[in-house]
């Protein structure tokens, strides 16, 4: 049953109203002043407050203001022997539920309290539903987050497996794509790109050379400089990779990045000779990561040129071939943040 708190400085009124309500099945507690009422409100779960307005110390309006700020769901019924329009208006403004004039008769009292208690029950049910709704939504969001993470991990693992297949064909560059993926991801983070974009960069880096799978083994692993014809065949790998990836819908523009990863800002790249803004930022990041990793590693036809040569290359051609912000981010990673390829 609902819990009722009666506040009145006159004991006879407290006792009488209390008896009326108890006989009707309510749990009732009483207070002779506002201070005591506040204490009882802190210690008990109250549904309806029935309060006198004019009392020796603090008035019922003080209590109503307190409830309005601390527990607005509790229903407040005010009682007074000297009703004024101003008091009634202020009480309504502060959220009073009802108004009884003294002397309070049993039927009027029960009717007002019953209505207030039913109203409070509806509020409680509404709050409970809101809470359940919030919990369900939070659970759902957590579930979506978990599934998205697992899905992205699965995609990344698929990219790793695809990269490993190319490594089997071209053991001299084994790990190149994975390391490019890691560096591209680090540059993306350094540039403060959105988390989702960074994940896409990681995956794109891991499969950017996938088209090389269709290049003859002899050309791919030739230990001396390639002839012009052989180089022309190698240069087909971005388009081959693009054609393969184009058929598969992905949440990132990976096919396009793969297609353009040998394009350069000044139009000197291949296969399309794109310039400046025609090359998207993600692609520019993969290009820089690709060049830096390739120069730092051994190749069939040459020993590693070393990280410093790679840094010199991108610094020298910053703005000309490579995006300046990407170059700066890459140099910061190696020179100031101790980035290494070893962490793969
Ligand atoms: Fe490539």
GROMACS .gro file of C-alpha atoms and ligand atoms in nm:
model
  345
    1UNK     CA    1   0.000   0.000   0.000
    2UNK     CA    2   0.113   0.357  -0.058
    3UNK     CA    3   0.307   0.537   0.215
    4UNK     CA    4   0.166   0.867   0.334
    5UNK     CA    5   0.342   1.139   0.534
    6UNK     CA    6   0.121   1.384   0.724
    7UNK     CA    7   0.268   1.713   0.849
    8UNK     CA    8   0.064   1.935   1.081
    9UNK     CA    9   0.160   2.124   1.397
   10UNK     CA   10  -0.174   2.025   1.557
   11UNK     CA   11  -0.152   1.677   1.705
   12UNK     CA   12  -0.532   1.620   1.693
   13UNK     CA   13  -0.532   1.673   1.315
   14UNK     CA   14  -0.236   1.441   1.265
   15UNK     CA   15  -0.406   1.168   1.471
   16UNK     CA   16  -0.748   1.206   1.305
   17UNK     CA   17  -0.622   1.210   0.947
   18UNK     CA   18  -0.388   0.926   1.028
   19UNK     CA   19  -0.676   0.713   1.155
   20UNK     CA   20  -0.891   0.786   0.848
   21UNK     CA   21  -0.610   0.679   0.616
   22UNK     CA   22  -0.495   0.375   0.815
   23UNK     CA   23  -0.853   0.241   0.815
   24UNK     CA   24  -0.845   0.267   0.437
   25UNK     CA   25  -0.527   0.054   0.430
   26UNK     CA   26  -0.253   0.318   0.392
   27UNK     CA   27   0.079   0.317   0.576
   28UNK     CA   28   0.099   0.649   0.756
   29UNK     CA   29   0.375   0.835   0.938
   30UNK     CA   30   0.345   1.185   1.081
   31UNK     CA   31   0.560   1.490   1.155
   32UNK     CA   32   0.483   1.800   1.357
   33UNK     CA   33   0.708   2.032   1.159
   34UNK     CA   34   0.892   2.068   0.827
   35UNK     CA   35   1.234   1.981   0.970
   36UNK     CA   36   1.106   1.649   1.103
   37UNK     CA   37   0.925   1.587   0.775
   38UNK     CA   38   1.250   1.631   0.579
   39UNK     CA   39   1.420   1.381   0.808
   40UNK     CA   40   1.137   1.127   0.758
   41UNK     CA   41   1.148   1.183   0.381
   42UNK     CA   42   1.515   1.093   0.382
   43UNK     CA   43   1.458   0.779   0.587
   44UNK     CA   44   1.141   0.646   0.418
   45UNK     CA   45   0.993   0.585   0.076
   46UNK     CA   46   0.699   0.821   0.063
   47UNK     CA   47   0.431   0.834  -0.208
   48UNK     CA   48   0.206   1.115  -0.090
   49UNK     CA   49   0.274   1.410   0.141
   50UNK     CA   50  -0.022   1.572   0.311
   51UNK     CA   51   0.092   1.899   0.463
   52UNK     CA   52  -0.048   2.193   0.652
   53UNK     CA   53   0.061   2.528   0.509
   54UNK     CA   54   0.075   2.763   0.803
   55UNK     CA   55   0.295   2.625   1.081
   56UNK     CA   56   0.500   2.799   1.356
   57UNK     CA   57   0.843   2.758   1.192
   58UNK     CA   58   0.881   2.667   0.824
   59UNK     CA   59   0.563   2.672   0.616
   60UNK     CA   60   0.422   2.394   0.401
   61UNK     CA   61   0.534   2.595   0.097
   62UNK     CA   62   0.897   2.555   0.213
   63UNK     CA   63   0.847   2.180   0.221
   64UNK     CA   64   0.681   2.187  -0.121
   65UNK     CA   65   0.982   2.375  -0.264
   66UNK     CA   66   1.214   2.120  -0.106
   67UNK     CA   67   1.019   1.831  -0.260
   68UNK     CA   68   1.000   2.010  -0.595
   69UNK     CA   69   1.382   2.016  -0.602
   70UNK     CA   70   1.465   1.681  -0.445
   71UNK     CA   71   1.179   1.438  -0.514
   72UNK     CA   72   0.938   1.585  -0.769
   73UNK     CA   73   0.762   1.249  -0.815
   74UNK     CA   74   0.621   1.254  -0.459
   75UNK     CA   75   0.263   1.385  -0.468
   76UNK     CA   76   0.195   1.684  -0.243
   77UNK     CA   77  -0.149   1.767  -0.106
   78UNK     CA   78  -0.171   2.092   0.085
   79UNK     CA   79  -0.419   2.167   0.364
   80UNK     CA   80  -0.501   2.504   0.508
   81UNK     CA   81  -0.771   2.675   0.698
   82UNK     CA   82  -0.709   3.011   0.537
   83UNK     CA   83  -0.687   2.957   0.163
   84UNK     CA   84  -0.577   3.251  -0.051
   85UNK     CA   85  -0.556   3.266  -0.430
   86UNK     CA   86  -0.186   3.356  -0.410
   87UNK     CA   87  -0.102   3.052  -0.199
   88UNK     CA   88  -0.297   2.824  -0.431
   89UNK     CA   89  -0.127   2.967  -0.741
   90UNK     CA   90   0.219   2.928  -0.591
   91UNK     CA   91   0.140   2.574  -0.479
   92UNK     CA   92   0.028   2.476  -0.829
   93UNK     CA   93   0.335   2.642  -0.980
   94UNK     CA   94   0.556   2.434  -0.752
   95UNK     CA   95   0.382   2.115  -0.860
   96UNK     CA   96   0.131   2.056  -0.578
   97UNK     CA   97  -0.105   1.775  -0.668
   98UNK     CA   98  -0.415   1.886  -0.477
   99UNK     CA   99  -0.551   2.131  -0.224
  100UNK     CA  100  -0.776   2.059   0.078
  101UNK     CA  101  -0.941   2.322   0.297
  102UNK     CA  102  -0.971   2.271   0.668
  103UNK     CA  103  -1.162   2.121   0.830
  104UNK     CA  104  -1.076   1.820   0.617
  105UNK     CA  105  -1.360   1.571   0.587
  106UNK     CA  106  -1.297   1.199   0.561
  107UNK     CA  107  -1.448   1.149   0.214
  108UNK     CA  108  -1.265   1.444   0.063
  109UNK     CA  109  -0.941   1.329   0.223
  110UNK     CA  110  -0.970   0.972   0.094
  111UNK     CA  111  -1.068   1.089  -0.252
  112UNK     CA  112  -0.768   1.326  -0.278
  113UNK     CA  113  -0.519   1.076  -0.132
  114UNK     CA  114  -0.647   0.792  -0.350
  115UNK     CA  115  -0.610   1.005  -0.661
  116UNK     CA  116  -0.261   1.123  -0.562
  117UNK     CA  117  -0.150   0.767  -0.474
  118UNK     CA  118  -0.279   0.629  -0.806
  119UNK     CA  119  -0.102   0.908  -0.988
  120UNK     CA  120   0.222   0.832  -0.801
  121UNK     CA  121   0.186   0.463  -0.892
  122UNK     CA  122   0.161   0.558  -1.260
  123UNK     CA  123   0.472   0.775  -1.229
  124UNK     CA  124   0.660   0.486  -1.063
  125UNK     CA  125   0.554   0.247  -1.339
  126UNK     CA  126   0.658   0.500  -1.603
  127UNK     CA  127   1.000   0.545  -1.437
  128UNK     CA  128   1.040   0.166  -1.417
  129UNK     CA  129   0.962   0.129  -1.787
  130UNK     CA  130   1.201   0.413  -1.871
  131UNK     CA  131   1.473   0.242  -1.669
  132UNK     CA  132   1.406  -0.095  -1.840
  133UNK     CA  133   1.408   0.081  -2.174
  134UNK     CA  134   1.741   0.249  -2.094
  135UNK     CA  135   1.894  -0.082  -1.979
  136UNK     CA  136   1.770  -0.258  -2.292
  137UNK     CA  137   1.912   0.017  -2.511
  138UNK     CA  138   2.246   0.003  -2.330
  139UNK     CA  139   2.254  -0.377  -2.366
  140UNK     CA  140   2.175  -0.345  -2.734
  141UNK     CA  141   2.445  -0.081  -2.785
  142UNK     CA  142   2.697  -0.302  -2.602
  143UNK     CA  143   2.597  -0.596  -2.819
  144UNK     CA  144   2.632  -0.392  -3.140
  145UNK     CA  145   2.973  -0.268  -3.023
  146UNK     CA  146   3.089  -0.624  -2.947
  147UNK     CA  147   2.962  -0.758  -3.278
  148UNK     CA  148   3.117  -0.468  -3.472
  149UNK     CA  149   3.450  -0.529  -3.300
  150UNK     CA  150   3.434  -0.902  -3.381
  151UNK     CA  151   3.336  -0.826  -3.740
  152UNK     CA  152   3.626  -0.584  -3.783
  153UNK     CA  153   3.865  -0.836  -3.627
  154UNK     CA  154   3.737  -1.101  -3.868
  155UNK     CA  155   3.791  -0.863  -4.161
  156UNK     CA  156   4.140  -0.781  -4.039
  157UNK     CA  157   4.222  -1.151  -4.001
  158UNK     CA  158   4.094  -1.213  -4.354
  159UNK     CA  159   4.323  -0.931  -4.473
  160UNK     CA  160   4.615  -1.090  -4.283
  161UNK     CA  161   4.540  -1.428  -4.442
  162UNK     CA  162   4.524  -1.268  -4.788
  163UNK     CA  163   4.854  -1.090  -4.722
  164UNK     CA  164   5.007  -1.419  -4.606
  165UNK     CA  165   4.906  -1.582  -4.935
  166UNK     CA  166   5.098  -1.317  -5.128
  167UNK     CA  167   5.392  -1.363  -4.890
  168UNK     CA  168   5.401  -1.731  -4.990
  169UNK     CA  169   5.442  -1.632  -5.354
  170UNK     CA  170   5.685  -1.350  -5.282
  171UNK     CA  171   5.882  -1.439  -4.970
  172UNK     CA  172   6.130  -1.155  -5.031
  173UNK     CA  173   5.866  -0.898  -4.940
  174UNK     CA  174   5.701  -1.111  -4.670
  175UNK     CA  175   5.532  -0.899  -4.406
  176UNK     CA  176   5.549  -0.584  -4.620
  177UNK     CA  177   5.172  -0.536  -4.644
  178UNK     CA  178   5.112  -0.607  -4.277
  179UNK     CA  179   5.380  -0.355  -4.179
  180UNK     CA  180   5.234  -0.097  -4.421
  181UNK     CA  181   4.893  -0.159  -4.259
  182UNK     CA  182   5.037  -0.098  -3.911
  183UNK     CA  183   5.221   0.219  -4.014
  184UNK     CA  184   4.915   0.353  -4.201
  185UNK     CA  185   4.706   0.289  -3.890
  186UNK     CA  186   4.961   0.473  -3.673
  187UNK     CA  187   4.970   0.770  -3.915
  188UNK     CA  188   4.588   0.780  -3.919
  189UNK     CA  189   4.588   0.794  -3.539
  190UNK     CA  190   4.861   1.061  -3.539
  191UNK     CA  191   4.643   1.268  -3.776
  192UNK     CA  192   4.353   1.213  -3.533
  193UNK     CA  193   4.133   1.060  -3.801
  194UNK     CA  194   3.809   0.893  -3.684
  195UNK     CA  195   3.856   0.545  -3.533
  196UNK     CA  196   3.658   0.385  -3.813
  197UNK     CA  197   3.878   0.547  -4.081
  198UNK     CA  198   4.189   0.426  -3.898
  199UNK     CA  199   4.053   0.068  -3.899
  200UNK     CA  200   3.989   0.094  -4.273
  201UNK     CA  201   4.347   0.221  -4.325
  202UNK     CA  202   4.483  -0.077  -4.135
  203UNK     CA  203   4.294  -0.324  -4.354
  204UNK     CA  204   4.369  -0.135  -4.677
  205UNK     CA  205   4.741  -0.136  -4.594
  206UNK     CA  206   4.736  -0.511  -4.532
  207UNK     CA  207   4.604  -0.588  -4.880
  208UNK     CA  208   4.723  -0.291  -5.089
  209UNK     CA  209   4.949  -0.510  -5.308
  210UNK     CA  210   4.700  -0.794  -5.344
  211UNK     CA  211   4.706  -0.753  -5.725
  212UNK     CA  212   5.064  -0.883  -5.725
  213UNK     CA  213   4.919  -1.231  -5.680
  214UNK     CA  214   4.854  -1.227  -6.058
  215UNK     CA  215   5.209  -1.114  -6.150
  216UNK     CA  216   5.438  -1.395  -6.273
  217UNK     CA  217   5.659  -1.535  -5.997
  218UNK     CA  218   5.978  -1.478  -6.202
  219UNK     CA  219   5.910  -1.107  -6.234
  220UNK     CA  220   5.796  -1.064  -5.877
  221UNK     CA  221   6.109  -1.218  -5.730
  222UNK     CA  222   6.368  -1.119  -5.992
  223UNK     CA  223   6.697  -1.046  -5.811
  224UNK     CA  224   6.810  -0.780  -6.063
  225UNK     CA  225   6.654  -0.458  -6.193
  226UNK     CA  226   6.345  -0.519  -6.408
  227UNK     CA  227   6.331  -0.449  -6.779
  228UNK     CA  228   6.087  -0.187  -6.904
  229UNK     CA  229   5.841  -0.456  -7.012
  230UNK     CA  230   5.864  -0.638  -6.682
  231UNK     CA  231   5.811  -0.312  -6.495
  232UNK     CA  232   5.503  -0.245  -6.709
  233UNK     CA  233   5.363  -0.581  -6.595
  234UNK     CA  234   5.437  -0.502  -6.227
  235UNK     CA  235   5.256  -0.171  -6.273
  236UNK     CA  236   4.935  -0.358  -6.349
  237UNK     CA  237   4.900  -0.478  -5.988
  238UNK     CA  238   4.695  -0.180  -5.857
  239UNK     CA  239   4.432  -0.228  -6.130
  240UNK     CA  240   4.424  -0.607  -6.076
  241UNK     CA  241   4.376  -0.556  -5.702
  242UNK     CA  242   4.102  -0.299  -5.769
  243UNK     CA  243   3.917  -0.531  -6.007
  244UNK     CA  244   3.923  -0.811  -5.750
  245UNK     CA  245   3.811  -0.597  -5.457
  246UNK     CA  246   3.549  -0.398  -5.647
  247UNK     CA  247   3.306  -0.691  -5.638
  248UNK     CA  248   3.301  -0.702  -5.259
  249UNK     CA  249   3.109  -0.445  -5.062
  250UNK     CA  250   3.316  -0.310  -4.772
  251UNK     CA  251   3.257  -0.032  -4.520
  252UNK     CA  252   3.571   0.148  -4.647
  253UNK     CA  253   3.685   0.256  -4.997
  254UNK     CA  254   3.954  -0.014  -5.001
  255UNK     CA  255   3.928  -0.097  -5.372
  256UNK     CA  256   3.989   0.271  -5.459
  257UNK     CA  257   4.283   0.299  -5.217
  258UNK     CA  258   4.441  -0.015  -5.367
  259UNK     CA  259   4.389   0.125  -5.718
  260UNK     CA  260   4.555   0.457  -5.637
  261UNK     CA  261   4.834   0.367  -5.394
  262UNK     CA  262   5.106   0.437  -5.655
  263UNK     CA  263   4.958   0.771  -5.760
  264UNK     CA  264   5.159   1.082  -5.661
  265UNK     CA  265   5.044   1.437  -5.580
  266UNK     CA  266   5.213   1.591  -5.889
  267UNK     CA  267   5.054   1.342  -6.131
  268UNK     CA  268   5.374   1.143  -6.186
  269UNK     CA  269   5.233   0.820  -6.039
  270UNK     CA  270   5.042   0.532  -6.198
  271UNK     CA  271   4.817   0.387  -6.328
  272UNK     CA  272   4.600   0.695  -6.391
  273UNK     CA  273   4.838   0.985  -6.323
  274UNK     CA  274   4.595   1.141  -6.074
  275UNK     CA  275   4.687   1.473  -5.910
  276UNK     CA  276   4.635   1.643  -5.571
  277UNK     CA  277   4.281   1.617  -5.440
  278UNK     CA  278   4.197   1.344  -5.689
  279UNK     CA  279   4.383   1.116  -5.449
  280UNK     CA  280   4.197   1.067  -5.123
  281UNK     CA  281   4.373   1.118  -4.789
  282UNK     CA  282   4.361   0.748  -4.696
  283UNK     CA  283   4.542   0.665  -5.021
  284UNK     CA  284   4.809   0.929  -4.953
  285UNK     CA  285   4.867   0.768  -4.614
  286UNK     CA  286   4.906   0.421  -4.769
  287UNK     CA  287   5.147   0.565  -5.032
  288UNK     CA  288   5.378   0.718  -4.771
  289UNK     CA  289   5.361   0.403  -4.552
  290UNK     CA  290   5.436   0.187  -4.858
  291UNK     CA  291   5.741   0.391  -4.962
  292UNK     CA  292   5.883   0.413  -4.610
  293UNK     CA  293   5.840   0.039  -4.542
  294UNK     CA  294   5.971  -0.066  -4.884
  295UNK     CA  295   6.285   0.150  -4.858
  296UNK     CA  296   6.354   0.031  -4.503
  297UNK     CA  297   6.338  -0.338  -4.604
  298UNK     CA  298   6.552  -0.563  -4.818
  299UNK     CA  299   6.439  -0.632  -5.175
  300UNK     CA  300   6.541  -0.914  -5.414
  301UNK     CA  301   6.747  -0.664  -5.618
  302UNK     CA  302   6.893  -0.453  -5.335
  303UNK     CA  303   6.970  -0.443  -4.964
  304UNK     CA  304   6.770  -0.224  -4.728
  305UNK     CA  305   6.830   0.145  -4.789
  306UNK     CA  306   6.761   0.211  -4.424
  307UNK     CA  307   6.493   0.407  -4.244
  308UNK     CA  308   6.686   0.734  -4.270
  309UNK     CA  309   6.688   0.713  -4.653
  310UNK     CA  310   6.313   0.654  -4.643
  311UNK     CA  311   6.264   0.958  -4.418
  312UNK     CA  312   6.490   1.163  -4.648
  313UNK     CA  313   6.289   1.051  -4.953
  314UNK     CA  314   5.953   1.155  -4.812
  315UNK     CA  315   6.096   1.481  -4.667
  316UNK     CA  316   6.257   1.574  -4.997
  317UNK     CA  317   5.937   1.507  -5.191
  318UNK     CA  318   5.695   1.643  -4.935
  319UNK     CA  319   5.431   1.851  -5.119
  320UNK     CA  320   5.563   1.727  -5.456
  321UNK     CA  321   5.489   1.353  -5.441
  322UNK     CA  322   5.360   1.308  -5.089
  323UNK     CA  323   5.098   1.477  -4.874
  324UNK     CA  324   5.279   1.719  -4.636
  325UNK     CA  325   5.061   1.646  -4.332
  326UNK     CA  326   5.103   1.271  -4.384
  327UNK     CA  327   5.481   1.310  -4.421
  328UNK     CA  328   5.499   1.520  -4.103
  329UNK     CA  329   5.289   1.266  -3.910
  330UNK     CA  330   5.508   0.980  -4.033
  331UNK     CA  331   5.832   1.160  -3.936
  332UNK     CA  332   5.690   1.249  -3.594
  333UNK     CA  333   5.610   0.880  -3.535
  334UNK     CA  334   5.964   0.765  -3.611
  335UNK     CA  335   6.164   1.056  -3.474
  336UNK     CA  336   5.962   1.161  -3.172
  337UNK     CA  337   5.738   0.869  -3.079
  338UNK     CA  338   5.982   0.581  -3.124
  339UNK     CA  339   5.765   0.401  -3.380
  340UNK     CA  340   5.928   0.086  -3.517
  341UNK     CA  341   5.820  -0.182  -3.763
  342UNK     CA  342   5.921  -0.446  -3.509
  343UNK     CA  343   5.594  -0.428  -3.326
  344UNK     CA  344   5.416  -0.635  -3.595
  345LIG    FE1  345   5.223  -0.159  -5.468
   0.00000   0.00000   0.00000
